[in-house]
Coordinates of C-alpha atoms in Angstrom, one line a residue:
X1 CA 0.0 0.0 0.0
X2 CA 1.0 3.8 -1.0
X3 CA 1.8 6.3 1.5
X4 CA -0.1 9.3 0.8
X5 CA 0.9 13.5 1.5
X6 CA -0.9 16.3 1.3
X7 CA 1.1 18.9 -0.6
X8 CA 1.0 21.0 2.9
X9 CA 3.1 17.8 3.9
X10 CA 5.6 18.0 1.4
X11 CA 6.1 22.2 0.7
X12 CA 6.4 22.0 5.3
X13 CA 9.7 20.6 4.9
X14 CA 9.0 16.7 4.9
X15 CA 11.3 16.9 1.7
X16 CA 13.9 18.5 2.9
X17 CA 14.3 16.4 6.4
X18 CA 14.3 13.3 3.8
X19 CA 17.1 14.6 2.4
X20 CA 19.3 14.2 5.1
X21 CA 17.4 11.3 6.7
X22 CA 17.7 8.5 4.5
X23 CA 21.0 7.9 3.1
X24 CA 24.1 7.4 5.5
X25 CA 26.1 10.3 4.9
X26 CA 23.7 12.7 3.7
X27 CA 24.4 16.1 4.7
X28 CA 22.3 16.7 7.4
X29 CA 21.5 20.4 7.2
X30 CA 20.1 23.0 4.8
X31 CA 21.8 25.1 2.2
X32 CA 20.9 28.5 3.6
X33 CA 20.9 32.2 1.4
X34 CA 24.1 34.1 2.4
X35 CA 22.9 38.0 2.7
X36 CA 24.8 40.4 0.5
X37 CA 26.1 43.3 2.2
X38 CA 22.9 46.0 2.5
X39 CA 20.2 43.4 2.0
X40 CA 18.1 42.2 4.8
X41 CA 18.8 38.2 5.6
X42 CA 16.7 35.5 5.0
X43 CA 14.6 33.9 7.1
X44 CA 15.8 30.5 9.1
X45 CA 13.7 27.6 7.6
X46 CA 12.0 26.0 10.5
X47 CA 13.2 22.7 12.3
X48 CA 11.4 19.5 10.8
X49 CA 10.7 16.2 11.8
X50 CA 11.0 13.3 9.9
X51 CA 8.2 10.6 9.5
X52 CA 10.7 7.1 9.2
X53 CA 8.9 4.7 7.4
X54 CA 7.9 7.9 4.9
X55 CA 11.5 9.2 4.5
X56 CA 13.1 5.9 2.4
X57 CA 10.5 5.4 0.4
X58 CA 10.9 8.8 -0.8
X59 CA 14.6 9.0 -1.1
X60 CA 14.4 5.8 -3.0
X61 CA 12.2 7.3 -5.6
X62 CA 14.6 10.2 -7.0
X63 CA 17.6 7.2 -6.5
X64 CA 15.7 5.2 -8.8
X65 CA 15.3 8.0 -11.7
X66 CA 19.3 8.7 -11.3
X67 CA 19.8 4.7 -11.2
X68 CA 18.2 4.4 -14.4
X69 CA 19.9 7.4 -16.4
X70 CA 22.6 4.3 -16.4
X71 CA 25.3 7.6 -16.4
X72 CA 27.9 6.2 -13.4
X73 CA 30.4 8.5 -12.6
X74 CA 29.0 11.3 -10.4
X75 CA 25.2 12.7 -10.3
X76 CA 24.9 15.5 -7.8
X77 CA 21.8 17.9 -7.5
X78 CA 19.8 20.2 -4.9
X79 CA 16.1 21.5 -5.1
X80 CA 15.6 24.6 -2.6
X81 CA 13.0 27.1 -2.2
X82 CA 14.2 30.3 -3.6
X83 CA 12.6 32.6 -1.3
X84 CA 13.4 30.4 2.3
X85 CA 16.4 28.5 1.1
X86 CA 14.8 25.4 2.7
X87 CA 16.3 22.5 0.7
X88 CA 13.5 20.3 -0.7
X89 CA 15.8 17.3 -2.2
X90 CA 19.9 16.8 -2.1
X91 CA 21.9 13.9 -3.7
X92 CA 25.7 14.4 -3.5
X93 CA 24.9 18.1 -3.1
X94 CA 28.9 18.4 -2.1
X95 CA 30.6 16.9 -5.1
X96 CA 32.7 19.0 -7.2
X97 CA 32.6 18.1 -10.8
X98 CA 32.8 20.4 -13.8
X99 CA 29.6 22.4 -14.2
X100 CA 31.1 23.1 -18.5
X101 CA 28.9 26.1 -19.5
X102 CA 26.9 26.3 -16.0
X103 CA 29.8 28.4 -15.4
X104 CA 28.7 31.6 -17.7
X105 CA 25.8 32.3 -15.0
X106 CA 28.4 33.0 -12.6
X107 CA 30.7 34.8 -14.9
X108 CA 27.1 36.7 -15.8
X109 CA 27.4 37.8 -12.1
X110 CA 30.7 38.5 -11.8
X111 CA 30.3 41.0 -15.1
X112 CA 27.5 42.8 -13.7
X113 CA 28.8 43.7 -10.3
X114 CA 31.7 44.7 -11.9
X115 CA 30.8 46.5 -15.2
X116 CA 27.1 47.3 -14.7
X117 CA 24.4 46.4 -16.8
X118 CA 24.3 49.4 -19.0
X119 CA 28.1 49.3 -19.9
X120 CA 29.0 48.7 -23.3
X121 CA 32.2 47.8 -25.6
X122 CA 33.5 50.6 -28.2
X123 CA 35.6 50.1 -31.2
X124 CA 37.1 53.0 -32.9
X125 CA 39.0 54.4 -35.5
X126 CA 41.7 56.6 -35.0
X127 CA 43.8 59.0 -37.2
X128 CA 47.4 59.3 -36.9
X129 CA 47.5 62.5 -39.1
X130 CA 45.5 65.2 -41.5
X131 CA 43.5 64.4 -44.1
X132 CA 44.3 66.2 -47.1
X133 CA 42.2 66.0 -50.3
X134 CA 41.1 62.4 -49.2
X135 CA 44.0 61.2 -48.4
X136 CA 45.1 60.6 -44.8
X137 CA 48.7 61.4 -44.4
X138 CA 49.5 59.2 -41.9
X139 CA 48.4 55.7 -39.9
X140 CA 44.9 54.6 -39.6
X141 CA 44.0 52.7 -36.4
X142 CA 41.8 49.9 -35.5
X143 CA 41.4 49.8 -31.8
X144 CA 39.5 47.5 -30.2
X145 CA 38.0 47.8 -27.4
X146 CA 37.2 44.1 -26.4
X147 CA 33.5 43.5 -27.7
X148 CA 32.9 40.0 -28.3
X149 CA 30.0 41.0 -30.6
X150 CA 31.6 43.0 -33.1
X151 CA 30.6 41.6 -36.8
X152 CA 31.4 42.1 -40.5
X153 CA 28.6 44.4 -40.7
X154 CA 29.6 46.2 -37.9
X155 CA 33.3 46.8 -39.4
X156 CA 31.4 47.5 -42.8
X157 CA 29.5 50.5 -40.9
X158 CA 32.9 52.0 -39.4
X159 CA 34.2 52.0 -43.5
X160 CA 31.2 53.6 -44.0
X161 CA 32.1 56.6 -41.4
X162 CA 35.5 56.3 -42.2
X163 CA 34.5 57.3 -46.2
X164 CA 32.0 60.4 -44.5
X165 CA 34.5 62.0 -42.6
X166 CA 36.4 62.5 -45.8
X167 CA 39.1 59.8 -46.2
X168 CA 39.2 57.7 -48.9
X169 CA 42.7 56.2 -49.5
X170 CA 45.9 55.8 -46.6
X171 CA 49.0 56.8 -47.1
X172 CA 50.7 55.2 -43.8
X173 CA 50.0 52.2 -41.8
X174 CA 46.7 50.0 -40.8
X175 CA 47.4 49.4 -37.2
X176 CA 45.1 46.9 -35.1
X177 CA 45.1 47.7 -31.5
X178 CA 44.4 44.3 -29.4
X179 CA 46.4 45.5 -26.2
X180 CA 42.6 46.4 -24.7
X181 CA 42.6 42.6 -22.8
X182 CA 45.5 40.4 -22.5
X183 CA 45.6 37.9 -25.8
X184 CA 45.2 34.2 -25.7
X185 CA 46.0 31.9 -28.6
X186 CA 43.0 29.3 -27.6
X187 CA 40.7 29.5 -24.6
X188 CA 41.4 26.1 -24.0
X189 CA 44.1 24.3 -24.7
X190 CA 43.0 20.9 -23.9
X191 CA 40.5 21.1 -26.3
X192 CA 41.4 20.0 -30.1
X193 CA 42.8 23.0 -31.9
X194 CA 40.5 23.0 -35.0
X195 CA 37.0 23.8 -32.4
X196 CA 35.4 26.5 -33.5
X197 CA 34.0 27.0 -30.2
X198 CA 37.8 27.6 -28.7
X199 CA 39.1 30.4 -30.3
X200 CA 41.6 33.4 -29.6
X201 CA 40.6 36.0 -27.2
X202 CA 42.0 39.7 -27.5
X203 CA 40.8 43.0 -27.2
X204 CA 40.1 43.1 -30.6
X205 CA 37.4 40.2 -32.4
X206 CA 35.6 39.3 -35.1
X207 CA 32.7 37.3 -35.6
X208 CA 33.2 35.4 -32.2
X209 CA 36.7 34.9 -33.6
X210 CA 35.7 32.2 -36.1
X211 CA 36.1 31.8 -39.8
X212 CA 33.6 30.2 -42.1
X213 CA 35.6 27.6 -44.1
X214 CA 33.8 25.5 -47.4
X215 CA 34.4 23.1 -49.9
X216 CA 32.6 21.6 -52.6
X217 CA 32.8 19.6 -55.7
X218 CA 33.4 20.8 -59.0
X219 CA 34.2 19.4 -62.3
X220 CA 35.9 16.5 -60.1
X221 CA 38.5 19.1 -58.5
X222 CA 37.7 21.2 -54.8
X223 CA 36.9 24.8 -54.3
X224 CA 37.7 26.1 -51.3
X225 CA 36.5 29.2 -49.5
X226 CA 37.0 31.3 -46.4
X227 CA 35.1 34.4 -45.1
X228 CA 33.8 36.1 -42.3
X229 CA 30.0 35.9 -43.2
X230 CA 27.1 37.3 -41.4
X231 CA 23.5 37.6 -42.3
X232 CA 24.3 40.6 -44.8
X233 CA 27.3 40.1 -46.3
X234 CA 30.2 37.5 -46.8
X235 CA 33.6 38.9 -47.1
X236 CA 36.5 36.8 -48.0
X237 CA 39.4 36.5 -46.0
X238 CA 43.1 36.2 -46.6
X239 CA 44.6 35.8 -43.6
X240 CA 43.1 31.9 -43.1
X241 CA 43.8 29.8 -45.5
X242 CA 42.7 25.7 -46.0
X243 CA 44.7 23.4 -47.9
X244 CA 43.7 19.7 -49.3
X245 CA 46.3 16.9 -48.6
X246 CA 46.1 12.7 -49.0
X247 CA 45.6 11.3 -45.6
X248 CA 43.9 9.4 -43.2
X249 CA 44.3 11.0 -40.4
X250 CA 43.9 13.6 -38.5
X251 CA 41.1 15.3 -39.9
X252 CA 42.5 18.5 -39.4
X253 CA 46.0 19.8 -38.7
X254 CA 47.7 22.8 -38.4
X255 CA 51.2 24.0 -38.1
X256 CA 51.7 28.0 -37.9
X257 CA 48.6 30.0 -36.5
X258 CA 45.8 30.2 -39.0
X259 CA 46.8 27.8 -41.4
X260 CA 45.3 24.7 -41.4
X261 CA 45.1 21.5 -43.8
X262 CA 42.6 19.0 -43.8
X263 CA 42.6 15.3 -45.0
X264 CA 40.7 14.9 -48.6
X265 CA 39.1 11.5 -47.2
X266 CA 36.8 13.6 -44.8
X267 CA 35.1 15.6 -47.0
X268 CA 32.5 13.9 -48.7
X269 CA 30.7 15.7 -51.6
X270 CA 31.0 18.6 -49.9
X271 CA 29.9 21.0 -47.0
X272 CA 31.0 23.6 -44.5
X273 CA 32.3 24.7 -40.9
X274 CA 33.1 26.7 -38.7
X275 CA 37.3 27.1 -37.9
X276 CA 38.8 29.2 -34.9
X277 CA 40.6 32.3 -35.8
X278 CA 44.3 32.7 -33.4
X279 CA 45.3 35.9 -34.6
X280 CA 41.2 38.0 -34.7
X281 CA 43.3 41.3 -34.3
X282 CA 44.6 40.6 -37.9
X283 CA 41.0 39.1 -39.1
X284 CA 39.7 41.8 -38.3
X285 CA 41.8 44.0 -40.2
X286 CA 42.2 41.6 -43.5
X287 CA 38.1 42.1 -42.9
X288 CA 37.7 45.8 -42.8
X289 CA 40.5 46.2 -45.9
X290 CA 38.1 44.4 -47.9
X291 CA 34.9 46.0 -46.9
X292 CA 36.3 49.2 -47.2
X293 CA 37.6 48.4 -50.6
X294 CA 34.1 47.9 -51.7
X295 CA 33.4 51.2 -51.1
X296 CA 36.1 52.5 -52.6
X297 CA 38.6 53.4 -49.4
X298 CA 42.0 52.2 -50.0
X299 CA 43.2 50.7 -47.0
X300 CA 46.8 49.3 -46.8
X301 CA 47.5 45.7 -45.3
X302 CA 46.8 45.1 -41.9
X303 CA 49.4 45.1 -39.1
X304 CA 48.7 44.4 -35.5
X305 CA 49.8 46.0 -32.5
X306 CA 50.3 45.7 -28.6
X307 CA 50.3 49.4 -27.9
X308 CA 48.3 52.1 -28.6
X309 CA 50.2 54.3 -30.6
X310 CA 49.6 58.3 -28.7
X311 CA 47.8 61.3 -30.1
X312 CA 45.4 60.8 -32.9
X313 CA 41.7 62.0 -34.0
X314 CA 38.8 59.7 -33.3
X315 CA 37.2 59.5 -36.8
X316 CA 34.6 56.9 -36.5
X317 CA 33.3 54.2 -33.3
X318 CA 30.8 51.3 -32.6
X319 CA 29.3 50.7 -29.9
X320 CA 28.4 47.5 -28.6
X321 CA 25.2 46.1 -26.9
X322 CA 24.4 46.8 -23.4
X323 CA 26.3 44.3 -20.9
X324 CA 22.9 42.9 -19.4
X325 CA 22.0 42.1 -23.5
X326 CA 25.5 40.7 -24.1
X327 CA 25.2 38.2 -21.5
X328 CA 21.5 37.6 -22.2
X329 CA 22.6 36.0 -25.6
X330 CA 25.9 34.8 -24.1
X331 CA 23.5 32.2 -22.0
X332 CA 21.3 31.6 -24.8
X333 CA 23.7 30.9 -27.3
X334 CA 26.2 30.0 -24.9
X335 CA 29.5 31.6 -26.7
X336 CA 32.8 31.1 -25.2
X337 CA 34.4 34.0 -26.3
X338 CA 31.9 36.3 -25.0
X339 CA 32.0 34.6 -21.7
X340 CA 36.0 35.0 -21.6
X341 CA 36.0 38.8 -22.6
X342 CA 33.5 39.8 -20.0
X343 CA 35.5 38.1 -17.3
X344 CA 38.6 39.3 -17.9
X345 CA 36.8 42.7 -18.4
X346 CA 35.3 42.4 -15.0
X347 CA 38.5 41.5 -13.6
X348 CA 40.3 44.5 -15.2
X349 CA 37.6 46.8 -13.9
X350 CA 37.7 45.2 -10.3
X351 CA 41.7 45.1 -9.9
X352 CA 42.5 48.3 -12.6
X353 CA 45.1 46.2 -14.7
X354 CA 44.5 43.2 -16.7
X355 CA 45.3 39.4 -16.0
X356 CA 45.3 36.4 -18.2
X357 CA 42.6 33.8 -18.3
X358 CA 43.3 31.6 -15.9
X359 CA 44.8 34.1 -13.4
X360 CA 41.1 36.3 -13.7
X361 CA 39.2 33.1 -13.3
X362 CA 41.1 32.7 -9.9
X363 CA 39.9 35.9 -9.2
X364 CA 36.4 35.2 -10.3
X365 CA 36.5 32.2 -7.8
X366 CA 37.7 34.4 -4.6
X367 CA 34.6 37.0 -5.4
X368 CA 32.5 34.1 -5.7
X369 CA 33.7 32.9 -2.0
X370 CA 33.3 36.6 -0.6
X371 CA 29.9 37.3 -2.3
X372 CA 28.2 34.1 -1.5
X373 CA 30.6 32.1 0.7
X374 CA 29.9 29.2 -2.1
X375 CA 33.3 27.0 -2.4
X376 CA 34.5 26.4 -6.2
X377 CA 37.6 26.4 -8.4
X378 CA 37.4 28.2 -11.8
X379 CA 40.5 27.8 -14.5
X380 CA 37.9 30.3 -16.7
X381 CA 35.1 32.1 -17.6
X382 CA 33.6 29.9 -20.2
X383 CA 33.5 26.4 -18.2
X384 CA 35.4 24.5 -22.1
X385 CA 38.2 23.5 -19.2
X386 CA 37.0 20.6 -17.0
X387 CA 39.3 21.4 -14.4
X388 CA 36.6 23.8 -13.4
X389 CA 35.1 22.8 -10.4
X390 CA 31.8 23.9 -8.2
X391 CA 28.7 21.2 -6.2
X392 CA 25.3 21.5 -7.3
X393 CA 25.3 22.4 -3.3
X394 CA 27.3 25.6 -4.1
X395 CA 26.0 26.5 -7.3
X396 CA 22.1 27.2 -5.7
X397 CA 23.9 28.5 -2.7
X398 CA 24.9 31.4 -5.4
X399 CA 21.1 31.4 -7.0
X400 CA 19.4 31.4 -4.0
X401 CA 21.8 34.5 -2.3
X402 CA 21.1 36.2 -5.7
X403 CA 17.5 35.4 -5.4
X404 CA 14.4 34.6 -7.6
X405 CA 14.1 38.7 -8.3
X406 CA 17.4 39.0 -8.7
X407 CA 19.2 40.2 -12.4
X408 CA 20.1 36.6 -13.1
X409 CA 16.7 35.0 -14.1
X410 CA 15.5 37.5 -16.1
X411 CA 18.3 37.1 -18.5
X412 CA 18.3 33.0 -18.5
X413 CA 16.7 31.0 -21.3
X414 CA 13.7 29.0 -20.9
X415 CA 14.2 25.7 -20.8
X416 CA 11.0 23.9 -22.9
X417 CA 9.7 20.5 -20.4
X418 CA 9.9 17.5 -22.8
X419 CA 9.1 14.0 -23.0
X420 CA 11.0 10.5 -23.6
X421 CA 11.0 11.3 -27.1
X422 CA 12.0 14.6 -27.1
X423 CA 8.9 16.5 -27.9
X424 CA 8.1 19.5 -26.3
X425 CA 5.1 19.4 -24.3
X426 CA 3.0 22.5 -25.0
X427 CA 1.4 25.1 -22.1
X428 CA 3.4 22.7 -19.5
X429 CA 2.2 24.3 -16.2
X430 CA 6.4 25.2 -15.0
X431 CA 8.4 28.1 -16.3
X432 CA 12.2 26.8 -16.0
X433 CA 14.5 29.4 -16.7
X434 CA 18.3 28.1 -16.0
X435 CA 21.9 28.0 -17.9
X436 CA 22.5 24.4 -19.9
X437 CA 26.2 22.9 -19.2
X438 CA 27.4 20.5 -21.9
X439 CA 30.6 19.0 -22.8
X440 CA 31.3 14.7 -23.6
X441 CA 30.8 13.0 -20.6
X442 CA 29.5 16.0 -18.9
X443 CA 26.3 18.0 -18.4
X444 CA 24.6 20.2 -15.7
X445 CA 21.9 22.3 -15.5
X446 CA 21.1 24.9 -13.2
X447 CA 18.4 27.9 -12.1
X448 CA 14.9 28.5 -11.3
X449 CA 11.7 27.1 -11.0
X450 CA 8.5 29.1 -11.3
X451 CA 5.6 26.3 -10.4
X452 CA 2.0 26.4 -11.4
X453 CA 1.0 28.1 -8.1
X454 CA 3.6 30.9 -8.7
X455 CA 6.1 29.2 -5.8
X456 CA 10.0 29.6 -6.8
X457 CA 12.5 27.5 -6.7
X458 CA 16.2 27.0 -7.0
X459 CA 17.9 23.7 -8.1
X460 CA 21.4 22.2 -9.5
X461 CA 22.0 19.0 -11.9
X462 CA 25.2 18.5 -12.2
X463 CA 26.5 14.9 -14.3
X464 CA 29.8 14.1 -14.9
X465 CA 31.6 10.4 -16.0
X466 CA 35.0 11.8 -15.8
X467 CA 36.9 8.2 -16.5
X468 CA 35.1 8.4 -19.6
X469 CA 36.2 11.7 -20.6
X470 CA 39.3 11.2 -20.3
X471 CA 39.0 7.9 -22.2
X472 CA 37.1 10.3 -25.4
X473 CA 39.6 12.9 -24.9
X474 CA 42.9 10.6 -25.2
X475 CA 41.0 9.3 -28.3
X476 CA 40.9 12.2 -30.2
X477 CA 37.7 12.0 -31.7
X478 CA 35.7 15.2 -31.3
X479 CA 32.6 13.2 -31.1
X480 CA 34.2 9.8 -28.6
X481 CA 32.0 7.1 -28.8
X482 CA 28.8 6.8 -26.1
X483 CA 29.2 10.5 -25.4
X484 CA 25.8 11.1 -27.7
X485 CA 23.7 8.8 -25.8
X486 CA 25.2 9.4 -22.5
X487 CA 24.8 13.0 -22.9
X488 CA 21.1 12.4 -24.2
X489 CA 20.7 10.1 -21.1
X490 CA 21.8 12.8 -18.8
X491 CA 19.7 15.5 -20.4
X492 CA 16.5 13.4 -20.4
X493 CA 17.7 13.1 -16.4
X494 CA 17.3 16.7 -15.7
X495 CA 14.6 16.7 -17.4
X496 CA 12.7 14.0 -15.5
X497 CA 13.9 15.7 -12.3
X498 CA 12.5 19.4 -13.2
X499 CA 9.1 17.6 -14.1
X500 CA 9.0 16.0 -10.7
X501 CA 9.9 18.5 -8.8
X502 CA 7.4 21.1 -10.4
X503 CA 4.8 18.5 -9.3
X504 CA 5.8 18.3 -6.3
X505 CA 5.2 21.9 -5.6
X506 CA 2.1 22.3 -7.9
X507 CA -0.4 19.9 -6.2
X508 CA -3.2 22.2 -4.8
X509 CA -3.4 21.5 -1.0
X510 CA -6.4 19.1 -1.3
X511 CA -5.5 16.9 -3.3
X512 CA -3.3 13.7 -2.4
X513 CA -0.1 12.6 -4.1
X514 CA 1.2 9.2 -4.6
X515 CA 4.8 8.7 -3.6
X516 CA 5.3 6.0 -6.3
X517 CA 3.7 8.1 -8.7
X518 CA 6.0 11.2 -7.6
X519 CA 9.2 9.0 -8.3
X520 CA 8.1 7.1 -11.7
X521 CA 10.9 7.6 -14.3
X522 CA 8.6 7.9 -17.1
X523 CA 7.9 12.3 -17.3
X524 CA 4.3 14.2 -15.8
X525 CA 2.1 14.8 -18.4

């Protein structure tokens, strides 16, 4: 025979005293809100009893749903209410594993305290000398100013300005200022080099420092293309090249920055990719010579620089997105590079002198500690190196001292509830809003929880099979075999968890829930 709850039961705190009542080792109190400096504290959930014979039958329910994800390795997560910071549910809430792109919701937080949410990125383009006659008699001067948003069209605009204010050929040097951040060849290096998704970082990009590289088929030979394309326009580049050579393997290679060649047995019939860019400070002046020649500007080629050269008129800028909009698509589309840049741009504005990567992330970590006394160990901003390290216990310990209200969850996406096959189930009666955390072998999920009856809550998933990744990694595929299905195993995991948990909290206080039903792996309808 079922035990039966009224939801009054459960949302009193039955939950959370289960959580540290039936499994030896549990932790055995609650993850509590730590009160930033000016705000008032949060109220002390209330001591709960436990009902025994209730208590395992519970806990074995939510075992059962992370038994049969079949993912080994570690599964770790935490529900809470948002408002109390009364923990509802905890399963190896203390394990550190790498949260991958979980991590951009703390860099998210570390770039607004620091920057603000109305800062914004500006590119401009300086003047080293008059302009006689149309002709500027002296250096012209990209200078970057960091943004990780600037595009071909954006570049395109500046030629644009450049041509009104009366110059239309340069008689000295391009110069392309990256000194704005310190310069990385690769955010990762652990990661293969030919990623697209682990590019250069500078104070100077382009199209989230990637280059669009195609082949096809033609008359039996292959053509062979590179460009910085956007929605507008596609504008070749020079500076990347691709070359064609008999092999097996590897797929791709490279031996100087920027130059790659790739074996002719991959490539089909044809098709297309994107390919990191090492040297974006250059890109992005190979970029703006060409768009400016289409307009007629003679610009001379590109040279990049360290330091600013002194003096010079301000012809032309660009201004990026607000910072609360750059990190609203950073965790929707998840980009590394923008992560990165507004990291190491916080840390820059916090200390007043610039620091590489990993020596920013460290200082991302000890705000972290200060801010929200939540224990973690970042290597970057991004969360591509999985020697980061944070507990789903830690990570709501940040959402809940940040709060449901706070400027986090406004700018997270909406996760859609799904079932076993994947298919979105329409008007679901739960608004999850969270960051996605996805690398082979590795996933995690993290945010809030708005339930049907307009109750908040605050939960972690983190997954991680580390042996395995190590195994993929040292095999050098990008895609190592089982990492599709484990990570489609661990995403059907969260979602299985979100669905149970916004039942839990949605039953209206009449009616009666059935603790096998609240456990079943298959998802609420």
């Amino acid at each position: 025979m079922s035990v039966q709850l009224t939801r009054r039961a459960i949302l009193s705190g039955l939950l959370s005293g289960v959580a540290g009542a039936a499994v030896a080792q549990a932790p055995l109190s609650s993850l509590r809100p730590v009160a930033r400096s000016g705000s008032a504290a949060v109220a002390q959930a209330p001591e709960v009893s436990v009902i025994p014979r209730i208590a395992p039958r519970i806990r074995a329910s939510i075992e059962s749903i992370i038994a049969a994800a079949d993912l080994e390795g570690t599964v770790g997560c935490v529900l809470a209410d948002a408002r109390t910071g009364e923990v509802f549910e905890q399963i190896e809430a203390t394990e550190a594993v790498p949260p991958a792109s979980v991590t951009k919701a703390v860099t998210a937080l570390y770039a607004l305290d620091a920057l603000g949410g109305a800062f914004r990125f500006v590119t401009r383009i300086f003047a080293n000398g008059p302009v006689e006659g149309g002709v500027l008699r002296g250096d012209l001067i990209l200078a970057g100013g960091g943004d990780p948003t600037l595009s071909a069209d954006h570049l395109a605009q500046l030629a644009d300005d450049l041509k009104a204010a009366g110059v239309m050929r340069v008689e000295g040097r391009f110069l392309c200022w990256r000194g704005a951040l310190p310069y990385a060849e690769e955010i990762e290096p652990s990661q293969l080099d030919y990623l697209g998704y682990n590019p250069a970082v500078s104070g100077l990009n382009l199209n989230y420092n990637r280059v669009h590289f195609e082949w096809r088929r033609v008359s039996g030979n292959w053509q062979t293309s590179m460009d910085a394309r956007t929605e507008n326009r596609v504008p070749r580049v020079s500076m990347a090249r691709v070359q064609i050579v008999d092999r097996g393997s590897p797929v791709f290679d490279t031996n100087a920055p920027d130059r790659w060649t790739v074996a002719r047995s991959a490539l089909g019939n044809g098709g297309s990719r994107w390919m990191p860019v090492r040297q974006p400070a250059l890109y992005a002046g190979d970029v703006f010579q060409t768009v400016a020649q289409e307009i007629g500007v003679t610009v001379p080629s590109p040279e990049v620089v360290d330091d600013l050269p002194e003096g010079g008129t301000e012809l032309a800028s660009h201004q990026s997105p607000t910072m609360r909009t750059i990190l609203q698509e950073m965790l929707l589309y998840s980009t590394n590079l923008t992560a990165e840049i507004c990291g190491l741009s916080a840390t820059q504005a916090k200390l007043g002198r610039s620091l590489n990567i990993e020596q920013s992330a460290a200082e991302m970590t000890r705000w972290i500690g200060e801010t929200y006394g939540a224990e973690c160990d970042f290597k970057d901003h991004s969360g591509l190196s999985d020697a980061n390290r944070i507990s789903a216990g830690a990570m709501v310990k940040v959402l809940l001292a940040v709060g449901p209200d706070g400027p986090l969850r406004p700018i997270m996406r909406r996760i859609a509830m799904r079932d076993a096959d994947n298919n979105r189930l329409e008007d679901y009666p739960i608004e999850v809003r969270a960051k996605t955390g996805t690398l082979n072998f590795v996933s995690s999920l993290a945010g809030y929880v708005e339930t049907a009856d307009g109750s908040d809550l605050a939960f972690a998933i983190f997954a991680a099979n580390l042996d395995r990744r190590e195994r993929g990694k040292a095999s050098g595929d990008e895609v190592p075999a089982g990492s599709i299905e484990w990570n489609r195993r661990a995403r059907r995991l969260q979602q299985q968890l979100l669905q149970r948990w916004g039942l839990i909290a949605s039953i209206d206080e009449a009616d009666v829930v059935e603790l096998e039903d609240l456990g079943g792996v298959e998802p609420v309808n």
